[in-house]
PDB file of C-alpha atoms in Angstrom:
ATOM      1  CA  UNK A   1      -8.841  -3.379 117.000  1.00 32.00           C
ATOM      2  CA  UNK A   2     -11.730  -4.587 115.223  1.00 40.00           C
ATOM      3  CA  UNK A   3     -14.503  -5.950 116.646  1.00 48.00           C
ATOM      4  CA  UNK A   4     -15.652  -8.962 113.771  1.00 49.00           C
ATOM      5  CA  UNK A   5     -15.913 -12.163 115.030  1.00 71.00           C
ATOM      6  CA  UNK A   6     -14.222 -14.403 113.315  1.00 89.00           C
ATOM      7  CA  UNK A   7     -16.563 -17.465 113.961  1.00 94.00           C
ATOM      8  CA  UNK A   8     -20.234 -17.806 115.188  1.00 97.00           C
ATOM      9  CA  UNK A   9     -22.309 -20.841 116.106  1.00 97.00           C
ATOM     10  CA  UNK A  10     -25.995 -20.706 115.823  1.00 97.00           C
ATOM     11  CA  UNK A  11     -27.570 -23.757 116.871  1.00 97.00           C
ATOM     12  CA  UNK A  12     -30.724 -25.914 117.991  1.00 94.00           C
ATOM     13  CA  UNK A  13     -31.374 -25.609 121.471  1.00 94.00           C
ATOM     14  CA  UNK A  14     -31.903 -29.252 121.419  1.00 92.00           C
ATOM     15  CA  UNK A  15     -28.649 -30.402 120.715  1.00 95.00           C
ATOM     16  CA  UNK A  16     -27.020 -28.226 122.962  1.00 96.00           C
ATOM     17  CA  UNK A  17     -25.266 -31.427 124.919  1.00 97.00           C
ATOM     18  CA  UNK A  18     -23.707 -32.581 121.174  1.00 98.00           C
ATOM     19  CA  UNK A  19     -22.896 -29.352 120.156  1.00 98.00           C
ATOM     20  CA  UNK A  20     -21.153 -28.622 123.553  1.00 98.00           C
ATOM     21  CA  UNK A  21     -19.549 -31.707 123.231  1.00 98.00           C
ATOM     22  CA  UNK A  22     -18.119 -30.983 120.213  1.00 98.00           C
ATOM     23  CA  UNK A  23     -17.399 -27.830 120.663  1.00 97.00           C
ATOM     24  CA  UNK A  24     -15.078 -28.746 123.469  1.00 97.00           C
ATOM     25  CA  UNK A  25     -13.610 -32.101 121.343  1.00 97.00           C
ATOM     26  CA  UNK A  26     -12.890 -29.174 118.523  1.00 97.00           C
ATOM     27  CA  UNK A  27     -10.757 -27.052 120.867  1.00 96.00           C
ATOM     28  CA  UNK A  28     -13.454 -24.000 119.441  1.00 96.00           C
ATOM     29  CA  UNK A  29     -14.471 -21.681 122.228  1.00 95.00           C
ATOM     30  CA  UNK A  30     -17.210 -18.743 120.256  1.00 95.00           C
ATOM     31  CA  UNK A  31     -20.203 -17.599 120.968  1.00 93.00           C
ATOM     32  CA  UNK A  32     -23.816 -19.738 120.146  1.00 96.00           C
ATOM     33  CA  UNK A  33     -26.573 -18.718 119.687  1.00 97.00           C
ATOM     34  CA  UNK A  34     -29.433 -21.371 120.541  1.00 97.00           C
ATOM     35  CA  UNK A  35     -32.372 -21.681 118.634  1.00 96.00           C
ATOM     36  CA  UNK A  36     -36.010 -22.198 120.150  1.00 92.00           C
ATOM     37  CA  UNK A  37     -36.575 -26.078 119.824  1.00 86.00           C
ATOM     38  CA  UNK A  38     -40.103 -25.624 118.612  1.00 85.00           C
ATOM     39  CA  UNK A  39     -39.525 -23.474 115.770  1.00 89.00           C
ATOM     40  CA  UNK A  40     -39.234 -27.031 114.155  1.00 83.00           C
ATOM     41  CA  UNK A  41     -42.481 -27.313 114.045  1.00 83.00           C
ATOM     42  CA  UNK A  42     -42.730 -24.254 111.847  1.00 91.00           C
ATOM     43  CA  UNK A  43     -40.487 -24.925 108.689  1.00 93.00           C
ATOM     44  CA  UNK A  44     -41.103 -21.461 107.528  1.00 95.00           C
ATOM     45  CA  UNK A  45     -40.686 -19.616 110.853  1.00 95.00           C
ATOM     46  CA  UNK A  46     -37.671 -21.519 111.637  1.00 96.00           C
ATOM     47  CA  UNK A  47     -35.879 -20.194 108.317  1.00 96.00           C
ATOM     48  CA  UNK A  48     -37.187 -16.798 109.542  1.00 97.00           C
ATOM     49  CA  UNK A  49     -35.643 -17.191 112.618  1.00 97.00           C
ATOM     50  CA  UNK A  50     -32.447 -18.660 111.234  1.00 97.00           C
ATOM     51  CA  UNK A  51     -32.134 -15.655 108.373  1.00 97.00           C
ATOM     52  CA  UNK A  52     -32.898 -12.796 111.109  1.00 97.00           C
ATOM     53  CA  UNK A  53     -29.833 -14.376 113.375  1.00 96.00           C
ATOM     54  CA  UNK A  54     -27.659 -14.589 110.082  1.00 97.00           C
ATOM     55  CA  UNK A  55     -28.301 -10.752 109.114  1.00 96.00           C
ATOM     56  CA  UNK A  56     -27.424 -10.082 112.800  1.00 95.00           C
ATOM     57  CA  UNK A  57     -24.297 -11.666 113.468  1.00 94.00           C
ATOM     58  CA  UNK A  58     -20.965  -9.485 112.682  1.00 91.00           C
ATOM     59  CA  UNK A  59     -19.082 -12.755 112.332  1.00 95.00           C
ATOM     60  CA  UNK A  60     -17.035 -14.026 109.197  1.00 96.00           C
ATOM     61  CA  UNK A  61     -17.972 -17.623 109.040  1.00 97.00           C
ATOM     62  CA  UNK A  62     -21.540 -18.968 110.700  1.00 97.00           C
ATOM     63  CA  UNK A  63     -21.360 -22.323 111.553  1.00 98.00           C
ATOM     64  CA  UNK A  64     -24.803 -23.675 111.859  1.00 98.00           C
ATOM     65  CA  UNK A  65     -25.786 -26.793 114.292  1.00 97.00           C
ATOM     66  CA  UNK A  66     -28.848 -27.216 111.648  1.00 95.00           C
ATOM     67  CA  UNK A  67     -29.718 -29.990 108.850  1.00 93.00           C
ATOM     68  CA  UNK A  68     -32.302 -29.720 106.155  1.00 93.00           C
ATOM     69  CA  UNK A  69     -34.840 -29.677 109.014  1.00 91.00           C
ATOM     70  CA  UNK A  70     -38.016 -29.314 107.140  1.00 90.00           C
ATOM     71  CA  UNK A  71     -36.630 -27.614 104.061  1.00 92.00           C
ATOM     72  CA  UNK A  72     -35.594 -24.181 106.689  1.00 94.00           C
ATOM     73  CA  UNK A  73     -32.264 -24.264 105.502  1.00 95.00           C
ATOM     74  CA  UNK A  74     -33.209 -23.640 102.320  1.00 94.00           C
ATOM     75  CA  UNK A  75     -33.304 -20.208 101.161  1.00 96.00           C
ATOM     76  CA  UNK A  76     -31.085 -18.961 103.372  1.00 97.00           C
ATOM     77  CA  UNK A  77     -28.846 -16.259 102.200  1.00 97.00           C
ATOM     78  CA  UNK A  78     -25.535 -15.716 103.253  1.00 96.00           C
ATOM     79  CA  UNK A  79     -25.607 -11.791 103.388  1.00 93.00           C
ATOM     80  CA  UNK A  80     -22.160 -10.921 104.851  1.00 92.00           C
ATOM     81  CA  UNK A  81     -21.229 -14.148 106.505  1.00 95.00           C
ATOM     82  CA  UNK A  82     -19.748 -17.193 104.909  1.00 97.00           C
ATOM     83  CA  UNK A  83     -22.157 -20.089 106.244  1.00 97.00           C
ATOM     84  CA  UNK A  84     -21.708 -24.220 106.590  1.00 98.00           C
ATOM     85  CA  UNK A  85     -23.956 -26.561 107.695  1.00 97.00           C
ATOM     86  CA  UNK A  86     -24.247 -29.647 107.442  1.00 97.00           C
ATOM     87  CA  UNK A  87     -25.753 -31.736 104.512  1.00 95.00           C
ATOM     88  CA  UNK A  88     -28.084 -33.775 105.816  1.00 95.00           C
ATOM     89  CA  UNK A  89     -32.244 -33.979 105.990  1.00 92.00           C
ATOM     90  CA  UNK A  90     -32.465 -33.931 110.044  1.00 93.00           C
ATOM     91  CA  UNK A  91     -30.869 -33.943 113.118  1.00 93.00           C
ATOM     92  CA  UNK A  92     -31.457 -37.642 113.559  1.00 94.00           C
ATOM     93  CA  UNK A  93     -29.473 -38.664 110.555  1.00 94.00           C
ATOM     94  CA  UNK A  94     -27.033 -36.268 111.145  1.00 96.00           C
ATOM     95  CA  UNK A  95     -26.150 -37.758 114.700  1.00 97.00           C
ATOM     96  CA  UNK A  96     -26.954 -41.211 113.204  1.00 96.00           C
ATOM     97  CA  UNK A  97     -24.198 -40.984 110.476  1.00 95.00           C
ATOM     98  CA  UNK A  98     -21.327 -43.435 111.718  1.00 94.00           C
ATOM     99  CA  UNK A  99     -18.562 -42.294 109.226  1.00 93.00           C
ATOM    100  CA  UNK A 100     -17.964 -40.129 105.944  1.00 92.00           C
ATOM    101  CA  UNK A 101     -20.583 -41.277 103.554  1.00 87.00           C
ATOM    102  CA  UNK A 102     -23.225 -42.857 105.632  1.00 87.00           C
ATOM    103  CA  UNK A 103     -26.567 -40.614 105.204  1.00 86.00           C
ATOM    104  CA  UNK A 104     -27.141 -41.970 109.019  1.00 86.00           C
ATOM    105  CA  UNK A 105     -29.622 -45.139 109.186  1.00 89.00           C
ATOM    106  CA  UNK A 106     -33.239 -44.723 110.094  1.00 93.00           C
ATOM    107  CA  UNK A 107     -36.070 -47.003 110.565  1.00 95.00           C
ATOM    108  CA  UNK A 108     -39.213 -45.228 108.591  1.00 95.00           C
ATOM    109  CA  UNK A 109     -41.486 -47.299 111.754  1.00 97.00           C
ATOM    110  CA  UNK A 110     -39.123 -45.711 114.234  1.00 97.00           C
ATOM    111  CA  UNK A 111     -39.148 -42.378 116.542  1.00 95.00           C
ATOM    112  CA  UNK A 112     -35.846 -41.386 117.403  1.00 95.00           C
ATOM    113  CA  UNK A 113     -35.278 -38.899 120.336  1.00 94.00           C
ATOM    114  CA  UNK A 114     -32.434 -38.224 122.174  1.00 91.00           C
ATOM    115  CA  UNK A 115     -32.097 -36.402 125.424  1.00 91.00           C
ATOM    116  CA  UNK A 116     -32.499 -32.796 124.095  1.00 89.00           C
ATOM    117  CA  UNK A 117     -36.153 -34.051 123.038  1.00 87.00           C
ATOM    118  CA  UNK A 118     -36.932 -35.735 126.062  1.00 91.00           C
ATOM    119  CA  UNK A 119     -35.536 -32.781 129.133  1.00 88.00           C
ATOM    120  CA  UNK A 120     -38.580 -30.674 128.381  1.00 84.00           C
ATOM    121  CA  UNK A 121     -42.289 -31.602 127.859  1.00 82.00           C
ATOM    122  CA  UNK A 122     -42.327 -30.687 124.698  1.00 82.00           C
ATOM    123  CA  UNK A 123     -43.676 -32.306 121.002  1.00 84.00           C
ATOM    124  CA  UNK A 124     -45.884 -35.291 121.379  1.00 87.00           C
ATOM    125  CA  UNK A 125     -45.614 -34.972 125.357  1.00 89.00           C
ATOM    126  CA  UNK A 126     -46.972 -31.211 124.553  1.00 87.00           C
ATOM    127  CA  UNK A 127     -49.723 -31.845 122.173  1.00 89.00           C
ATOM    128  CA  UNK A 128     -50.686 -34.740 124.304  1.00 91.00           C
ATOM    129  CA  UNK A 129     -51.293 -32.295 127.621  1.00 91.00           C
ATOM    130  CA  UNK A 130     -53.299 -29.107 125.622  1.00 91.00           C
ATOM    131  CA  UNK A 131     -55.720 -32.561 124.255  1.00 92.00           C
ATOM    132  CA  UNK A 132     -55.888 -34.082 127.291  1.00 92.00           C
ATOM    133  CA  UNK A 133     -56.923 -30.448 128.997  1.00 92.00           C
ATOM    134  CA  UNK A 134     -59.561 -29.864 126.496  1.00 92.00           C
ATOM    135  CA  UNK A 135     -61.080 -33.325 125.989  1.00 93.00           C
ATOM    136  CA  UNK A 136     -59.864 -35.945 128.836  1.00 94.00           C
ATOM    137  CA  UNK A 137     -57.198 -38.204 128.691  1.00 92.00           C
ATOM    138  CA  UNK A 138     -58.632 -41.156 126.707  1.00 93.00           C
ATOM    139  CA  UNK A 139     -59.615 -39.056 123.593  1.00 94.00           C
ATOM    140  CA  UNK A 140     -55.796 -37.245 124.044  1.00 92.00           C
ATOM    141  CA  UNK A 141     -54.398 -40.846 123.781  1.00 92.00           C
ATOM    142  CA  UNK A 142     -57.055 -41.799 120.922  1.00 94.00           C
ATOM    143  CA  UNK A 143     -55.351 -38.806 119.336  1.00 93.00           C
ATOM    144  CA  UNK A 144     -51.732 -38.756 119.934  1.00 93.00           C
ATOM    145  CA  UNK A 145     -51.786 -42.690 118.876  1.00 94.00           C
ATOM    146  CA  UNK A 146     -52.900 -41.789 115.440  1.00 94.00           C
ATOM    147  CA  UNK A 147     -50.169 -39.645 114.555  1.00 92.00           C
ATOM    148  CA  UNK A 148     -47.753 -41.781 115.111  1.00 94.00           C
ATOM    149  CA  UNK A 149     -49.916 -44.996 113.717  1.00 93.00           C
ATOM    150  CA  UNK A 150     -47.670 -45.983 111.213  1.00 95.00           C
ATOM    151  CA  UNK A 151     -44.790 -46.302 113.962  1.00 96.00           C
ATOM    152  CA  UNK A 152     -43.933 -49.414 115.979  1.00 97.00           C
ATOM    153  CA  UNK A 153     -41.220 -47.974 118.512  1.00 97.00           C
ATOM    154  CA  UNK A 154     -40.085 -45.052 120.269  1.00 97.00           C
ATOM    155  CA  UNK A 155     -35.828 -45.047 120.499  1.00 97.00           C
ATOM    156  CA  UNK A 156     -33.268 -43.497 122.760  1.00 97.00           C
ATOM    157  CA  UNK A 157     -30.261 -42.838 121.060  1.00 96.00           C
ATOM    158  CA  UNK A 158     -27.088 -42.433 122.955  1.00 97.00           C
ATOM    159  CA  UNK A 159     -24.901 -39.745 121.070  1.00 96.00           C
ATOM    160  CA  UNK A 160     -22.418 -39.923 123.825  1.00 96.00           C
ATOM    161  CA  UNK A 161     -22.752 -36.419 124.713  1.00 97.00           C
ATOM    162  CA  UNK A 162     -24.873 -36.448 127.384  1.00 95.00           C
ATOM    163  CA  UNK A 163     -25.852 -39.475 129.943  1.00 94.00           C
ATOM    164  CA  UNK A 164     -29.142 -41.176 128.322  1.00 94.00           C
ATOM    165  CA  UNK A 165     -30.441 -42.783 131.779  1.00 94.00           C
ATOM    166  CA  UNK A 166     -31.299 -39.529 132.911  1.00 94.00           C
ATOM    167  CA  UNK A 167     -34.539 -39.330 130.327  1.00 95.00           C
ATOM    168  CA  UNK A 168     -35.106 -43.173 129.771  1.00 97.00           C
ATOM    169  CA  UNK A 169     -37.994 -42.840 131.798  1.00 96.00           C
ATOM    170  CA  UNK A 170     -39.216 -39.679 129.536  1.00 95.00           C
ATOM    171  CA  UNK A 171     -38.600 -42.377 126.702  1.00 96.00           C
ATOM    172  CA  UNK A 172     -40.585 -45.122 128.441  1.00 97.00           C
ATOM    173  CA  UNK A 173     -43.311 -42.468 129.244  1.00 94.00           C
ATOM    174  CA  UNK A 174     -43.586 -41.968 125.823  1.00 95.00           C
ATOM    175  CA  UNK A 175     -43.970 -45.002 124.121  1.00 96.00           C
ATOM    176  CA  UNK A 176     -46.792 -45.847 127.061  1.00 95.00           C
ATOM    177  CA  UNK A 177     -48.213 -43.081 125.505  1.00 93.00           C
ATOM    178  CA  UNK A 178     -48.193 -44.100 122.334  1.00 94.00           C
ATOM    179  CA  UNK A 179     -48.586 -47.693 122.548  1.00 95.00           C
ATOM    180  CA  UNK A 180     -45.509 -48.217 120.990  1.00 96.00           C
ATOM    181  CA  UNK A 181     -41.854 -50.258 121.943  1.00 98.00           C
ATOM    182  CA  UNK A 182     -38.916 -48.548 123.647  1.00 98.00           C
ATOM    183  CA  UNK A 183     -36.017 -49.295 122.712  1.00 97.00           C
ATOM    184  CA  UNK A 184     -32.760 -47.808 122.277  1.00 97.00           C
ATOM    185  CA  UNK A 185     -29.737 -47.135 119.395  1.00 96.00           C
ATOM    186  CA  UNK A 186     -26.246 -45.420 119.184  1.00 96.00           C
ATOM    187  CA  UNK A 187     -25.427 -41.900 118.104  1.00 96.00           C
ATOM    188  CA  UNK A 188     -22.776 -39.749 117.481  1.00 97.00           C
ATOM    189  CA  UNK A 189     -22.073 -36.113 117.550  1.00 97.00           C
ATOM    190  CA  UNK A 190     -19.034 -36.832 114.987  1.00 97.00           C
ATOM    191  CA  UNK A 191     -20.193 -34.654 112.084  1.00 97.00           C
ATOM    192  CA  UNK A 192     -20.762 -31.473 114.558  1.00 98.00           C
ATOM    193  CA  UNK A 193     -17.303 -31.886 115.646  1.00 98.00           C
ATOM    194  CA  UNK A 194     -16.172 -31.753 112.047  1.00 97.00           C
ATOM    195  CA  UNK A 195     -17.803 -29.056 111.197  1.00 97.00           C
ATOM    196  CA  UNK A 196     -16.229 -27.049 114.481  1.00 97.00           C
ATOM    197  CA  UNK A 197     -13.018 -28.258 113.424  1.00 96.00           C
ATOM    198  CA  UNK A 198     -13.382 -26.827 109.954  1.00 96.00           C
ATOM    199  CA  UNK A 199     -13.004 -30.315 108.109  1.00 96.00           C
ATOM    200  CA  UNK A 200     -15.838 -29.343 105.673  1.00 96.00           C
ATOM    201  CA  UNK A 201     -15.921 -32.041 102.655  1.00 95.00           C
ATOM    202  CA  UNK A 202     -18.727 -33.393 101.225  1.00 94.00           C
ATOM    203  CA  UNK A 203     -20.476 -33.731 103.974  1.00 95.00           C
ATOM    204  CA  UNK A 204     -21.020 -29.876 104.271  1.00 96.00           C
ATOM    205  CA  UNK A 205     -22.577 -27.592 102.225  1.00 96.00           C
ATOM    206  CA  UNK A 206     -20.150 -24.128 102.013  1.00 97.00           C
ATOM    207  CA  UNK A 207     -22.194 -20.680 101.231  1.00 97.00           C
ATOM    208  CA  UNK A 208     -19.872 -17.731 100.307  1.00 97.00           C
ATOM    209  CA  UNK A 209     -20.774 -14.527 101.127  1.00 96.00           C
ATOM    210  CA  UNK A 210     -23.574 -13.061  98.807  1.00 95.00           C
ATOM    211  CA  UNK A 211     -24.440 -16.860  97.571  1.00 97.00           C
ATOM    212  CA  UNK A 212     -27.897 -18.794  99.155  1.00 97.00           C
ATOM    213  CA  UNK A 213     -28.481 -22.766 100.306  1.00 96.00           C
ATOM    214  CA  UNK A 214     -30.676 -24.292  98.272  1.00 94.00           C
ATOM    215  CA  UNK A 215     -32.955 -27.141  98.127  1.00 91.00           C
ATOM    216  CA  UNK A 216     -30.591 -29.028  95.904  1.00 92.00           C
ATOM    217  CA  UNK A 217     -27.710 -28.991  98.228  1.00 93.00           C
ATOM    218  CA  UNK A 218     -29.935 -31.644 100.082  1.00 90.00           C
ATOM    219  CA  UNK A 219     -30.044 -33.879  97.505  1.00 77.00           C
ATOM    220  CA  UNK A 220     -28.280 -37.213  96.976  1.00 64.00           C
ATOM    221  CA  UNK A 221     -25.595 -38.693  96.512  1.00 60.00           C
ATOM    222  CA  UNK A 222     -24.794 -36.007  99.463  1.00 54.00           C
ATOM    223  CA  UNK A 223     -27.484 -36.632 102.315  1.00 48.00           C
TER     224      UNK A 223
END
């Protein structure tokens, strides 16, 4: 019997609650493999990261719990594996996209974050606590405040995938921290559960084997 697996998810550790979710709405039961959260960061590392897991994987199709993210996606190759993903620029207008054709609405002044961002210290939170080690709180504050200067609130979306009271008070932490509003916005993990379902239109972006994701693939009218 051979041992190829058919279908593979590799995926961002923090949407694991929308990608479970979906995964179960899908009737799809594979393996996934999660992705450090903080690779984001690190455009170039993250594509690294995401290449070394697609020359690993034995499996005929890769579905990948990814967006643009940075420009990571693009450059990937698809070696021996057919890969999807997505076609979107981020996470946040990928589980802000309400139905086929919406590019998912953002607020340029707002920070979205929902629960995956908020259930470890990570980010902001994290470059908040190494400042706030090395030169007190006020300065870390002084700091943290003018990265996000151009930002008025700090939003907890509700993807329905996970309970969002659980890290409201991460989310109200936060925007203390920042000096910003809290407030809070709808999601949806509907385009993760397409792609586990195999419905991939033009929302998608389909690499054969041997073939790469490029840059354009982003591009509108598509994202």
């Amino acid at each position: 019997m051979s041992s190829v697996k058919p279908v593979e998810i590799i995926a961002c550790s923090m949407m694991e609650h929308e990608v479970r979710a979906a995964m179960k709405d899908a009737g799809l039961d594979c393996p996934v493999v999660w992705i450090e959260r903080e690779l984001h960061n690190f455009p170039d590392r993250l594509r690294t990261e995401l290449q070394a897991q697609l020359d690993r994987t034995e499996a005929e199709t890769v579905l990948l719990a990814f967006a643009q993210c940075g420009n990571a996606a693009a450059g990937l190759e698809a070696r021996h594996s057919q890969i999807v993903l997505p076609r979107f620029a981020d996470c946040v207008h990928l589980l802000r996209s309400k139905a086929p054709g919406d590019p998912g609405e953002v607020d340029i002044y707002t920070l979205y974050m929902y629960p995956g961002f908020l259930e470890t210290r990570s980010g902001l939170f994290k470059e908040y606590d190494r400042c706030r080690e090395k030169h007190g709180e006020e300065t870390a504050k002084m700091v943290c405040r003018m990265m996000v200067e151009h930002y008025q609130n700090v939003s907890l979306m509700d993807t329905g995938a996970s309970d969002p009271s659980a890290v409201a008070p991460a989310a109200q932490e936060l925007a203390d921290l920042l000096g910003l509003n809290c407030t809070s916005c709808s999601g949806t993990y509907r385009v993760l559960t397409k792609l586990f379902s195999g419905q991939w239109d033009e929302e998608f972006v389909v690499v054969p084997p041997g073939g790469r994701v490029e840059d354009a693939d982003f591009r509108p009218p598509f994202r």
